Coordinates of C-alpha atoms and ligand atoms in Angstrom, one line a residue:
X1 CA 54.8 50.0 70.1
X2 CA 52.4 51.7 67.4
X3 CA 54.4 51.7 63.9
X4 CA 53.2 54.1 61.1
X5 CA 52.5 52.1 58.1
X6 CA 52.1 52.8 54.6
X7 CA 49.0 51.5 52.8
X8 CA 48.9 51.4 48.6
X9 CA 45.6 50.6 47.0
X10 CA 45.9 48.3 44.1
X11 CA 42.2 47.7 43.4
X12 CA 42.1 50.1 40.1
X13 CA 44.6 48.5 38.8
X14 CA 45.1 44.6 39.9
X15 CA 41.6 44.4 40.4
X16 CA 40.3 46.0 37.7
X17 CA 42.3 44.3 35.0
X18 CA 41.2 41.1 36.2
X19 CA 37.5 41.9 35.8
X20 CA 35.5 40.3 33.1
X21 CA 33.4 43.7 32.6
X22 CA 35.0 46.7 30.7
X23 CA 34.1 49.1 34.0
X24 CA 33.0 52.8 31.9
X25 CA 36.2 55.5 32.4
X26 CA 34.0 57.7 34.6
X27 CA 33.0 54.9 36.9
X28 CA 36.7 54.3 37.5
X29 CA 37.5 58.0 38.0
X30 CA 34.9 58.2 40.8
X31 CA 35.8 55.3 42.4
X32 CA 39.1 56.0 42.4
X33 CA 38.0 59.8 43.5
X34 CA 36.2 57.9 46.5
X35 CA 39.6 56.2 47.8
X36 CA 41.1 59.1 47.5
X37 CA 39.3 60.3 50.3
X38 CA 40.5 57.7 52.4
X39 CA 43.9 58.3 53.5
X40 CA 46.0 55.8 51.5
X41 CA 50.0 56.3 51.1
X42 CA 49.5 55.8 47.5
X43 CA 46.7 54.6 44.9
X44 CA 47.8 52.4 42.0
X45 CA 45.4 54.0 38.9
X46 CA 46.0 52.0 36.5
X47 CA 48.6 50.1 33.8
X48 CA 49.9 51.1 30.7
X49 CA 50.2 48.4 29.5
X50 CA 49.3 46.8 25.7
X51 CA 45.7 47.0 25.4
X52 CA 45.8 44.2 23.5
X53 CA 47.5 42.4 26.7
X54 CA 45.0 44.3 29.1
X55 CA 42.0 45.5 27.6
X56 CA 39.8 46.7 30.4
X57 CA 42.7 49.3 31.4
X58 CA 43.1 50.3 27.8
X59 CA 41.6 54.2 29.4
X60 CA 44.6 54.8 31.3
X61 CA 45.2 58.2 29.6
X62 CA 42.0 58.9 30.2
X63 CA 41.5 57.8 33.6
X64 CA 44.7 59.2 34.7
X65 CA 43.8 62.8 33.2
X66 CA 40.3 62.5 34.9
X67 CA 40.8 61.9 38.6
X68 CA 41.2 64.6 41.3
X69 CA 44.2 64.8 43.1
X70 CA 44.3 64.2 47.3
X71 CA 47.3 65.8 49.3
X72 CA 49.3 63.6 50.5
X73 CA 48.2 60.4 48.3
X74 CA 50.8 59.5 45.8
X75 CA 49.1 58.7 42.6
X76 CA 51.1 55.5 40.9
X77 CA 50.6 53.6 37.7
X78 CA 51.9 50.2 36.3
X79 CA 54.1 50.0 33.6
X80 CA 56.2 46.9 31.8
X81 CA 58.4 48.6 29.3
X82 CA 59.7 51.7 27.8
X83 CA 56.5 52.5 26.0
X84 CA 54.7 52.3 29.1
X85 CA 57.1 54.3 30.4
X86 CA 56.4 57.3 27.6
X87 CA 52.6 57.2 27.8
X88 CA 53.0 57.4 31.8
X89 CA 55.2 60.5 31.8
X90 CA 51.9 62.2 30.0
X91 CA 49.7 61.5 33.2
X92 CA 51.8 62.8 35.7
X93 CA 52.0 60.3 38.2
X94 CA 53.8 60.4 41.3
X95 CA 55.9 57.4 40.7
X96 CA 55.9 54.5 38.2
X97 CA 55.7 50.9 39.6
X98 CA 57.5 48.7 37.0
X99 CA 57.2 44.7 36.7
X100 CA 58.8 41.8 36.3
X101 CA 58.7 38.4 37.1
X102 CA 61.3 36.4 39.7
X103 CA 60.1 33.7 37.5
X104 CA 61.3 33.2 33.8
X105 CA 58.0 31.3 32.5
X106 CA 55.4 33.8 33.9
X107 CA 57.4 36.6 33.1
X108 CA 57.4 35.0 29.2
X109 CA 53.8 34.8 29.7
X110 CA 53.0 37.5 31.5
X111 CA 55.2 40.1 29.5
X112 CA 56.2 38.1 26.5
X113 CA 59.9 38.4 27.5
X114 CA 63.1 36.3 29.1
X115 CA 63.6 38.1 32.6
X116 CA 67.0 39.0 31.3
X117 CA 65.1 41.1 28.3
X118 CA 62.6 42.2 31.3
X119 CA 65.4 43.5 33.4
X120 CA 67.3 44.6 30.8
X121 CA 64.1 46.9 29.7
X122 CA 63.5 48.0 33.3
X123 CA 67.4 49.4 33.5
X124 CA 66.7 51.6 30.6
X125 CA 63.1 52.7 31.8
X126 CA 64.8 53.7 35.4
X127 CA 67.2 56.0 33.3
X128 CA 65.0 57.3 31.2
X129 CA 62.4 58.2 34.0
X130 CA 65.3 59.6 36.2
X131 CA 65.4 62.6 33.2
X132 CA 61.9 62.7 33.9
X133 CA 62.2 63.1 37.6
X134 CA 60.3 60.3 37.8
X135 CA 60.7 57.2 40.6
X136 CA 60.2 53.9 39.7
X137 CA 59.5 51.2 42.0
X138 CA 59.7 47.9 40.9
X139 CA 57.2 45.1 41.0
X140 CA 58.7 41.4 41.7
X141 CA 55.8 39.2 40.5
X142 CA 55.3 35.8 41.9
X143 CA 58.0 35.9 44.3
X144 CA 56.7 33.4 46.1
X145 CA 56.3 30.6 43.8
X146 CA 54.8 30.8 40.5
X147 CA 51.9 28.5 38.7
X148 CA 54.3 27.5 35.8
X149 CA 57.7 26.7 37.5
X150 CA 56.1 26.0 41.1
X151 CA 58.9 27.1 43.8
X152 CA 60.9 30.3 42.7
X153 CA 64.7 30.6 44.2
X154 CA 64.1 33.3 46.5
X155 CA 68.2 33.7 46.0
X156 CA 67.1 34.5 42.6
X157 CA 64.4 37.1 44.0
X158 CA 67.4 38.9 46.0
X159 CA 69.6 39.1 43.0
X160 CA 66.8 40.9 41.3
X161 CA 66.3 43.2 43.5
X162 CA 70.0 43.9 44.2
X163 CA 70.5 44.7 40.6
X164 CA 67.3 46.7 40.3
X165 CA 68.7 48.7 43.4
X166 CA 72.0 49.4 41.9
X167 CA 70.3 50.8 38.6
X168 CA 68.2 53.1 40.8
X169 CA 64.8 51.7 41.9
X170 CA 63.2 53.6 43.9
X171 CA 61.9 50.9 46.0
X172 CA 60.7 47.1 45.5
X173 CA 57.8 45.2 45.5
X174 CA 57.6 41.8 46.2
X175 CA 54.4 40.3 44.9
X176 CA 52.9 36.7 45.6
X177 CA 50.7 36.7 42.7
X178 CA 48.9 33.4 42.8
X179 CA 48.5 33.3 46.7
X180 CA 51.6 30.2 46.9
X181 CA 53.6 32.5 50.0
X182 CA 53.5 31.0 53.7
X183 CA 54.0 32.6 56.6
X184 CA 57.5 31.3 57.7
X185 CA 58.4 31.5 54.0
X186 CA 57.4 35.5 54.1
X187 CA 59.3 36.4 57.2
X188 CA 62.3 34.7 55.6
X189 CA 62.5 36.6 52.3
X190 CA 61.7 39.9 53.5
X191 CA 64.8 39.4 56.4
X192 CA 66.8 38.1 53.5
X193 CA 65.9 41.4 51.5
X194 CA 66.3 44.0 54.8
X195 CA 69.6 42.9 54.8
X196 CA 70.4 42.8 51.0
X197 CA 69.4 46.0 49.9
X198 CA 69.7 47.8 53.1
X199 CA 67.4 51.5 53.3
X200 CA 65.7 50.6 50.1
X201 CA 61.9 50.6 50.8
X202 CA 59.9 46.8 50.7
X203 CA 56.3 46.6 50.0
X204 CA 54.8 42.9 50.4
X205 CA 52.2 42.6 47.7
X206 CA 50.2 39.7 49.0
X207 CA 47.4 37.8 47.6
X208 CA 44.4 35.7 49.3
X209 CA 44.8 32.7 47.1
X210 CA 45.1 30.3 49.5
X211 CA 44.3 32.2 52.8
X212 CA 47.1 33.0 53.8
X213 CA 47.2 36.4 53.0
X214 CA 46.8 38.5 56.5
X215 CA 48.7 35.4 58.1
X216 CA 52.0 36.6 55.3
X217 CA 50.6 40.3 56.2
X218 CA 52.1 39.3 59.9
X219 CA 54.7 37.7 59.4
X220 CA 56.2 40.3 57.1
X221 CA 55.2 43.1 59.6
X222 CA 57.3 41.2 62.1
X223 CA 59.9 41.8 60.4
X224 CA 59.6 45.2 60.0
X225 CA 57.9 45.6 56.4
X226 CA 55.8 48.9 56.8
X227 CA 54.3 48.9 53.4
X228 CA 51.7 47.4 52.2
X229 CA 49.8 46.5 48.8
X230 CA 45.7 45.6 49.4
X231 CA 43.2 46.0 47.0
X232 CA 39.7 47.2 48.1
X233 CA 37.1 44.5 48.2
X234 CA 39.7 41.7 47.5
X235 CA 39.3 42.0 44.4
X236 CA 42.6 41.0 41.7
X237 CA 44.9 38.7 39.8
X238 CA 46.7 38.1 37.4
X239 CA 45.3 37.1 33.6
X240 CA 48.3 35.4 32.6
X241 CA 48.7 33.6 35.9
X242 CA 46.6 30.2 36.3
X243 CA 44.8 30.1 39.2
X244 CA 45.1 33.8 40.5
X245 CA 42.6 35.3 42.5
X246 CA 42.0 38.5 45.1
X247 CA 44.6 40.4 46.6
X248 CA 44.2 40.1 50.3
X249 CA 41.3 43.0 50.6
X250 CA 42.5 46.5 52.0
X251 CA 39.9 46.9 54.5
X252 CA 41.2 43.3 55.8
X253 CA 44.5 45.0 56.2
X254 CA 43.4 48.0 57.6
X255 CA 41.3 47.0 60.4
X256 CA 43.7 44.0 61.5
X257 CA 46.7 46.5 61.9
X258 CA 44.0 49.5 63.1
X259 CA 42.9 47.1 65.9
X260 CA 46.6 46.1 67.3
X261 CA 47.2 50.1 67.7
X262 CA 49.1 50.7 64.1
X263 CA 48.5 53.8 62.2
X264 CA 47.4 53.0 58.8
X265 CA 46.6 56.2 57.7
X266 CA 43.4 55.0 56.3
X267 CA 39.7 55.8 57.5
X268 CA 38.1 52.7 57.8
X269 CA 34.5 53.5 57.8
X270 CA 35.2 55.4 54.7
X271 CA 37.1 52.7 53.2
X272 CA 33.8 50.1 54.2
X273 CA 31.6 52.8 52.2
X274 CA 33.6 52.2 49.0
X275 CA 33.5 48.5 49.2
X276 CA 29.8 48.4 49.5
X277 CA 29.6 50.7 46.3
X278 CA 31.9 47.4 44.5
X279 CA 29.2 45.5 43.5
X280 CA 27.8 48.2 41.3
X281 CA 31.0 49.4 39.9
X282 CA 31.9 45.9 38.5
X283 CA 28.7 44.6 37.7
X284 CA 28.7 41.8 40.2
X285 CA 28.6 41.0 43.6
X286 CA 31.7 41.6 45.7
X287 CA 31.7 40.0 49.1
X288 CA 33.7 41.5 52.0
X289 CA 33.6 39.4 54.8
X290 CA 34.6 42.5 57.0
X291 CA 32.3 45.1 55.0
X292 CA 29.5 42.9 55.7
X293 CA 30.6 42.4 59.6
X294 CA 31.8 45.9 60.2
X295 CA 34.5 46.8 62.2
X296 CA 34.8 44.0 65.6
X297 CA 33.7 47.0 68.2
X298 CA 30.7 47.2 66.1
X299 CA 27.6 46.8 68.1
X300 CA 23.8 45.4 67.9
X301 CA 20.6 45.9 69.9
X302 CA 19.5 43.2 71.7
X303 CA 16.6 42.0 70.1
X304 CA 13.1 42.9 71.6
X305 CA 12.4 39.9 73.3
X306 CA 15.8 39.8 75.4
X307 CA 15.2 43.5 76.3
X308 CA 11.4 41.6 77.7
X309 CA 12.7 38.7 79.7
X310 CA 15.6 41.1 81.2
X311 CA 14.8 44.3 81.8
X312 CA 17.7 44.8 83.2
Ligands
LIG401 N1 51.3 50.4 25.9 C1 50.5 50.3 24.8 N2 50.8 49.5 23.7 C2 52.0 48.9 23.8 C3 52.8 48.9 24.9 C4 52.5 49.7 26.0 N3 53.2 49.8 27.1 N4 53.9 48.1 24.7 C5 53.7 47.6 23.4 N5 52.6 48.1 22.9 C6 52.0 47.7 21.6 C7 52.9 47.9 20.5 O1 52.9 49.2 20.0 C8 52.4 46.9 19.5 O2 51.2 47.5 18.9 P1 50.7 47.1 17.4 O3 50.4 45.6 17.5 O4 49.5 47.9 17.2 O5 51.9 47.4 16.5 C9 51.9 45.8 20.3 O6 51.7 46.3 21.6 C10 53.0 44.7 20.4 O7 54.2 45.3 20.8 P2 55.4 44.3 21.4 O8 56.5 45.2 21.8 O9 55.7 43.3 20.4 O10 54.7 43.8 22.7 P3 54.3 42.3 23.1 O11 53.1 41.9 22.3 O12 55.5 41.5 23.1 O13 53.8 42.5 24.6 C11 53.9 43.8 26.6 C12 54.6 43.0 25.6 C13 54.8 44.0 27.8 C14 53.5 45.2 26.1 C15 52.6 43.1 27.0 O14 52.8 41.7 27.2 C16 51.9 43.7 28.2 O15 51.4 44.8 28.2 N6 51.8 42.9 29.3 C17 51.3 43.4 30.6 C18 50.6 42.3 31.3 C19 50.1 42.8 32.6 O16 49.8 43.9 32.9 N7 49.8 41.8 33.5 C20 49.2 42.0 34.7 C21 50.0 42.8 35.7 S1 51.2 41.9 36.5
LIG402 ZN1 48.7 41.2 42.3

């Protein structure tokens, strides 16, 4: 049976704050302009975060002000703490996605806090962005395992979200940010988390680490995730995470769900257009196996001499 399924860009934001070139506010405006055009459930802009802590995103104000709006895209932007929180309101976004870790040493790295602090931060940000009419989803970073601690309790990832639930979240993320997730361990945790926070809407933020990322796409679809981080051109990671590398590219996503009858939403041609455009926009080459392949129906002439020895 076709499923409709919702798919967030992250590129702009977890790929771009991994880059090792500040990529010019307008050039992120019009890439971000290009997605748009694309039919994604939501785009994530970009973080306000410190700029100290993430210098190439230091333009969100400015990015956030420059892009045109699409109907029906939700525009969302990262944010870790209450002064996040303030700059976002400024930029009108349609939601804020707020982080933590599920583990305590890459959430001190990552955010310079205990996860008690971390949670105790988010709590106040929900209430203060419910006066703003503002949801927050929340963003459980390495969920899966994390490159300090190695395996994270995924008990301890269900408490998390339970309490994040009960103080409002609009929804929860839950984010394998070095690529350690497998596929059985996937279908597990997001069961675990259909039943524990029951009606609350699950993303599965996966990355390609390890090459496992459509492989933990499945299995979480089996279970009946229907949203979906990618970033475009597998680009991504984490700078405070050892080892961290792509998101499992959007187009990847797209054309694998696309091709077993699912409704993504997202035009895929259009989508393969802005990946080729990558290379340019972060000053080095981006490969995408699938951008470079083309969709699987795509076709080739035969070459001259085949057309010669069978005419036929
Ligand atoms: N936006 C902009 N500046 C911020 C900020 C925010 N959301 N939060 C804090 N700052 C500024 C403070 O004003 C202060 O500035 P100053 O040095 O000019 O006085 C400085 O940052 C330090 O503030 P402090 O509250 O002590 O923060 P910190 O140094 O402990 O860092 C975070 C905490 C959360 C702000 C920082 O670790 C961060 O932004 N992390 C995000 C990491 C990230 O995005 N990782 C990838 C995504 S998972
Ligand atoms: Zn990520």
């Amino acid at each position: 049976m076709s499923r409709r399924l919702e798919i967030n860009e992250v590129s702009p934001r977890d790929g771009l704050q991994m880059e090792r070139n500040f990529v010019p506010t307008e050039s992120k405006i019009a890439f971000i302009n290009a997605l748009s055009a694309c039919g994604f459930a939501r785009i994530e802009v970009t973080s306000y975060t410190s700029p100290k802590a993430i210098p190439t995103l230091a333009d969100a104000e400015a990015v956030m002000a420059g892009i045109e709006r699409a109907a029906g895209v939700k525009y969302t932007a990262l944010v870790p703490n209450l002064r996040g929180m303030e700059r976002a309101v400024g930029g009108r976004p349609d939601e804020i996605n707020l982080v933590m870790s599920a583990s305590e040493t890459h959430n001190r790295a990552n955010l310079r806090m205990t996860r008690a602090q971390s949670l105790a931060t988010l709590q106040e940000v929900i209430r203060a962005a419910e006066g703003a009419g503002l949801p927050c989803n929340v963003s459980l970073s390495a969920s899966f395992g994390c490159p300090f601690d190695g395996e994270v309790d995924a008990n301890e990832v269900i408490s998390l979200a339970s309490s994040l639930a009960d103080s409002g979240a609009a929804g929860i993320t839950v984010c394998d940010t070095t690529g350690m997730a497998y596929p059985t361990q996937v279908a597990s945790l997001c069961e675990r988390l259909q039943q524990a926070v029951p009606g609350l809407p699950l993303t599965i933020h996966l990355h390609n680490t390890r090459g496992m990322g459509l492989a933990n796409a499945l299995a979480a679809f089996d279970t009946g995730i229907e949203r979906f981080d990618g970033a475009s051109g597998g680009l991504g990671g984490c700078p405070y995470a050892p080892g961290a590398s792509g998101n499992v590219s959007t187009e990847e996503l797209v054309h694998m769900f696309a091709a077993m009858g699912h409704d993504t939403g997202v035009e895929l041609d259009s989508l393969i257009a802005v990946v080729h455009s990558m290379s340019d926009l972060v000053g080095r080459p981006v490969f995408s196996q699938l951008a470079e392949a083309g969709p699987r129906l795509r076709r080739f002439a035969p070459p001259a001499w085949l057309v010669e020895k069978f005419p036929q």
